[in-house]
């Protein structure tokens, strides 16, 4: 699994190659998460790309990044969404990705939006999952992450997954967040709480954008995704029925199909 040095620290990522003439997907995980939060099917490298028109996400080059201080990437973590956005742009530039579509989940969606506002020339599109134009976090969570980390992670996971979700999914996501540690997770949620681009969405007017929300997301309700899509000129809105906050894991095929339809549209 490769590493690359960016801003004097080692970033870990995985790469699944595909035809280079297609835009590359750069997946950015959420608060306290890591690259392994994305569905395994999307990360497989053993599936040969389909001939001709793409039929699945494996037909596109894919990069799954551990943000600094998360997963296997070198600490420290960043204190703001802006800081993470600078890292993602540097990652894309360092790997010489000519056309990148950033796929961001939750805090990763906020990071993607921030990159979109900066409009780097190598950005080909945005996909925002379970995020919004602002991401307010309750004092109970912010204080709890400092005072009772394990219990508060349990509370976050309770609201992130539907009761019908496979217990293994919740357990793995819980392990990832606990491994990040109290300082990193609190910093991420504080960064989300400070994030607010409601007055700037109209500036994301030159990029194809897909916003995906779920009817059963209790962390970032569907209304947030709807407001985000309404504020970005030309944005598409995809609605996933009965998926929790980790909709890409609970409803992998449905979310993947929405992404694939969007990608076909941008070429």
Coordinates of C-alpha atoms in Angstrom, one line a residue:
X1 CA 0.0 0.0 0.0
X2 CA 1.7 3.2 -1.2
X3 CA 2.6 6.3 0.7
X4 CA 3.4 9.8 -0.6
X5 CA 5.1 12.7 1.2
X6 CA 2.9 15.9 1.3
X7 CA 3.6 18.9 3.4
X8 CA 6.5 17.1 5.1
X9 CA 4.4 14.1 6.3
X10 CA 3.6 10.7 4.9
X11 CA 0.1 10.1 3.5
X12 CA -1.2 6.6 3.0
X13 CA -3.6 5.7 0.2
X14 CA -4.7 2.8 -1.9
X15 CA -4.9 3.0 -5.7
X16 CA -7.0 0.9 -8.0
X17 CA -6.0 1.6 -11.7
X18 CA -8.3 1.8 -14.7
X19 CA -8.1 3.5 -18.1
X20 CA -6.3 6.8 -17.7
X21 CA -8.6 8.6 -20.1
X22 CA -11.4 8.5 -17.5
X23 CA -11.5 10.9 -14.6
X24 CA -10.0 9.6 -11.4
X25 CA -12.1 9.3 -8.3
X26 CA -10.5 10.6 -5.1
X27 CA -12.4 9.3 -2.0
X28 CA -12.3 11.4 1.2
X29 CA -13.6 9.8 4.4
X30 CA -15.5 11.5 7.2
X31 CA -14.7 12.7 10.7
X32 CA -12.7 10.2 12.7
X33 CA -12.7 7.7 9.8
X34 CA -10.2 6.3 7.4
X35 CA -9.9 5.0 3.8
X36 CA -11.2 1.6 4.9
X37 CA -14.6 3.2 5.6
X38 CA -15.4 3.0 1.9
X39 CA -17.0 -0.3 0.6
X40 CA -14.5 -3.0 -0.2
X41 CA -16.2 -3.6 -3.6
X42 CA -15.2 -0.1 -4.7
X43 CA -11.6 -0.7 -3.7
X44 CA -11.0 -4.1 -5.4
X45 CA -8.1 -4.2 -7.7
X46 CA -8.7 -7.7 -9.1
X47 CA -11.7 -6.8 -11.3
X48 CA -10.8 -6.1 -14.9
X49 CA -12.3 -2.9 -16.3
X50 CA -15.2 -3.5 -18.7
X51 CA -14.5 -2.9 -22.4
X52 CA -16.0 0.2 -24.0
X53 CA -18.4 2.1 -21.8
X54 CA -17.9 2.0 -18.0
X55 CA -20.3 -0.4 -16.3
X56 CA -19.1 0.0 -12.6
X57 CA -16.9 2.1 -10.4
X58 CA -14.1 -0.3 -11.0
X59 CA -13.9 1.1 -14.6
X60 CA -12.5 4.3 -13.2
X61 CA -9.2 5.0 -11.5
X62 CA -9.8 5.1 -7.8
X63 CA -7.7 6.6 -4.9
X64 CA -8.7 6.1 -1.3
X65 CA -6.9 8.5 1.0
X66 CA -6.2 8.4 4.7
X67 CA -6.3 12.1 5.9
X68 CA -3.4 13.1 8.1
X69 CA -3.6 11.6 11.6
X70 CA -6.1 9.0 10.4
X71 CA -5.7 5.4 9.4
X72 CA -2.1 4.9 8.4
X73 CA -1.2 8.5 7.5
X74 CA 1.3 10.4 9.6
X75 CA -0.1 12.7 12.4
X76 CA -0.9 15.3 13.3
X77 CA -4.5 15.8 12.0
X78 CA -5.7 19.2 10.8
X79 CA -7.7 21.6 12.9
X80 CA -10.0 22.8 10.1
X81 CA -11.8 21.7 6.9
X82 CA -9.7 24.3 5.0
X83 CA -6.5 22.5 6.2
X84 CA -7.7 19.1 5.0
X85 CA -8.8 20.6 1.7
X86 CA -5.3 21.9 1.1
X87 CA -4.0 18.4 1.8
X88 CA -6.4 16.9 -0.7
X89 CA -5.4 19.4 -3.4
X90 CA -1.7 18.7 -2.7
X91 CA -2.4 15.0 -2.9
X92 CA -4.0 15.3 -6.3
X93 CA -1.2 17.5 -7.6
X94 CA 1.6 15.3 -6.2
X95 CA 0.1 12.2 -8.0
X96 CA -0.3 14.3 -11.2
X97 CA -4.0 13.4 -11.5
X98 CA -5.1 15.3 -14.6
X99 CA -8.9 15.1 -14.0
X100 CA -10.1 14.4 -10.4
X101 CA -13.6 13.8 -9.1
X102 CA -13.6 14.2 -5.3
X103 CA -16.1 11.9 -3.6
X104 CA -16.5 13.1 0.0
X105 CA -18.5 11.5 2.8
X106 CA -19.7 13.7 5.7
X107 CA -16.7 15.8 6.7
X108 CA -15.2 14.6 3.5
X109 CA -18.1 16.2 1.7
X110 CA -17.3 19.5 3.4
X111 CA -13.6 19.1 2.3
X112 CA -14.8 18.5 -1.3
X113 CA -17.0 21.6 -1.2
X114 CA -14.1 23.6 0.0
X115 CA -11.9 22.4 -2.8
X116 CA -14.7 23.1 -5.2
X117 CA -14.8 26.8 -4.1
X118 CA -11.1 27.0 -4.8
X119 CA -11.6 25.7 -8.4
X120 CA -8.3 24.0 -9.1
X121 CA -7.8 23.4 -12.8
X122 CA -7.5 19.6 -12.4
X123 CA -10.9 19.3 -10.6
X124 CA -13.5 17.6 -12.9
X125 CA -16.4 17.2 -10.5
X126 CA -17.7 16.8 -7.0
X127 CA -19.8 14.0 -5.3
X128 CA -21.1 14.9 -1.8
X129 CA -22.5 12.1 0.4
X130 CA -24.3 12.8 3.6
X131 CA -23.2 16.3 4.0
X132 CA -24.6 19.8 3.9
X133 CA -23.7 23.5 3.4
X134 CA -23.1 23.7 7.2
X135 CA -22.6 20.8 9.7
X136 CA -23.6 21.9 13.2
X137 CA -22.5 19.5 16.0
X138 CA -24.2 19.4 19.4
X139 CA -22.4 20.4 22.5
X140 CA -23.2 17.0 23.9
X141 CA -21.0 15.4 21.3
X142 CA -18.3 17.9 21.4
X143 CA -18.1 17.9 25.2
X144 CA -18.6 14.1 25.3
X145 CA -15.6 13.4 23.0
X146 CA -13.4 15.1 25.5
X147 CA -15.0 13.8 28.7
X148 CA -16.3 10.3 27.8
X149 CA -14.8 9.3 24.5
X150 CA -15.9 5.7 24.2
X151 CA -19.5 6.4 25.2
X152 CA -19.8 9.3 22.8
X153 CA -18.4 7.3 19.9
X154 CA -21.1 4.8 20.7
X155 CA -23.7 7.6 20.6
X156 CA -22.3 8.8 17.2
X157 CA -22.5 5.3 15.8
X158 CA -26.0 4.8 17.1
X159 CA -27.2 7.8 15.0
X160 CA -25.0 6.9 12.1
X161 CA -26.4 3.4 11.4
X162 CA -29.9 2.1 11.0
X163 CA -31.0 -0.7 13.4
X164 CA -31.3 -3.0 10.4
X165 CA -27.6 -2.5 9.4
X166 CA -25.4 -5.5 9.8
X167 CA -23.7 -5.3 13.3
X168 CA -20.3 -6.0 11.7
X169 CA -20.5 -2.8 9.7
X170 CA -21.1 -0.7 12.9
X171 CA -18.4 -2.5 14.8
X172 CA -15.8 -1.9 12.1
X173 CA -16.7 1.8 11.9
X174 CA -16.6 2.1 15.6
X175 CA -13.1 0.5 15.7
X176 CA -11.9 3.0 13.1
X177 CA -13.1 6.0 15.1
X178 CA -11.7 4.7 18.4
X179 CA -8.4 4.1 16.7
X180 CA -8.3 7.7 15.6
X181 CA -8.4 8.8 19.2
X182 CA -10.2 11.4 21.2
X183 CA -8.0 14.4 20.2
X184 CA -8.4 13.7 16.4
X185 CA -12.1 12.9 16.5
X186 CA -12.9 15.9 18.7
X187 CA -10.9 18.1 16.3
X188 CA -12.7 16.7 13.3
X189 CA -16.2 17.3 14.8
X190 CA -15.1 20.8 15.9
X191 CA -13.9 21.5 12.3
X192 CA -17.3 20.3 11.0
X193 CA -19.1 22.6 13.5
X194 CA -17.1 25.6 12.3
X195 CA -17.8 24.7 8.6
X196 CA -20.4 26.9 6.9
X197 CA -20.5 27.7 3.1
X198 CA -24.2 28.6 2.8
X199 CA -23.4 32.0 1.4
X200 CA -20.8 30.7 -1.1
X201 CA -22.6 27.8 -2.8
X202 CA -23.5 29.9 -5.8
X203 CA -19.7 30.2 -6.5
X204 CA -19.6 26.5 -7.3
X205 CA -21.0 27.2 -10.8
X206 CA -18.5 25.6 -13.2
X207 CA -18.4 22.0 -11.9
X208 CA -20.6 19.0 -12.3
X209 CA -21.8 18.2 -8.8
X210 CA -23.8 15.3 -7.4
X211 CA -25.3 15.5 -3.9
X212 CA -26.5 12.2 -2.4
X213 CA -28.6 12.0 0.7
X214 CA -30.5 9.3 2.5
X215 CA -34.0 9.2 3.9
X216 CA -32.8 7.5 7.1
X217 CA -29.7 9.5 7.8
X218 CA -30.0 10.8 11.4
X219 CA -26.6 12.5 11.5
X220 CA -27.1 14.6 8.4
X221 CA -30.8 14.6 7.5
X222 CA -31.9 14.6 3.9
X223 CA -33.0 18.2 4.2
X224 CA -29.3 19.2 4.4
X225 CA -28.5 17.4 1.2
X226 CA -31.6 19.0 -0.4
X227 CA -30.4 22.5 0.7
X228 CA -27.0 21.8 -0.6
X229 CA -28.2 20.7 -4.0
X230 CA -30.6 23.6 -4.3
X231 CA -27.8 26.1 -3.6
X232 CA -25.3 24.8 -6.1
X233 CA -26.1 25.8 -9.7
X234 CA -26.9 22.8 -11.8
X235 CA -26.3 20.3 -9.0
X236 CA -28.0 16.9 -9.2
X237 CA -29.7 15.4 -6.2
X238 CA -29.7 11.6 -5.6
X239 CA -31.9 10.2 -2.8
X240 CA -31.2 6.8 -1.3
X241 CA -34.2 5.2 0.4
X242 CA -33.6 3.7 3.9
X243 CA -29.9 4.2 4.1
X244 CA -28.2 5.5 7.2
X245 CA -25.3 8.1 7.4
X246 CA -22.9 5.4 6.1
X247 CA -25.2 4.9 3.1
X248 CA -22.3 3.8 0.9
X249 CA -22.0 0.7 3.1
X250 CA -25.6 0.1 3.9
X251 CA -26.8 0.7 0.3
X252 CA -23.6 0.1 -1.7
X253 CA -25.2 -0.8 -5.0
X254 CA -27.7 2.1 -4.9
X255 CA -25.1 4.7 -4.1
X256 CA -22.7 3.1 -6.7
X257 CA -25.3 3.3 -9.4
X258 CA -26.0 7.0 -8.6
X259 CA -22.2 7.7 -8.9
X260 CA -21.9 5.8 -12.1
X261 CA -24.8 7.6 -13.7
X262 CA -23.2 10.9 -12.8
X263 CA -19.8 9.9 -14.0
X264 CA -21.1 8.8 -17.4
X265 CA -22.6 12.2 -17.7
X266 CA -19.3 14.1 -17.3
X267 CA -17.4 11.8 -19.6

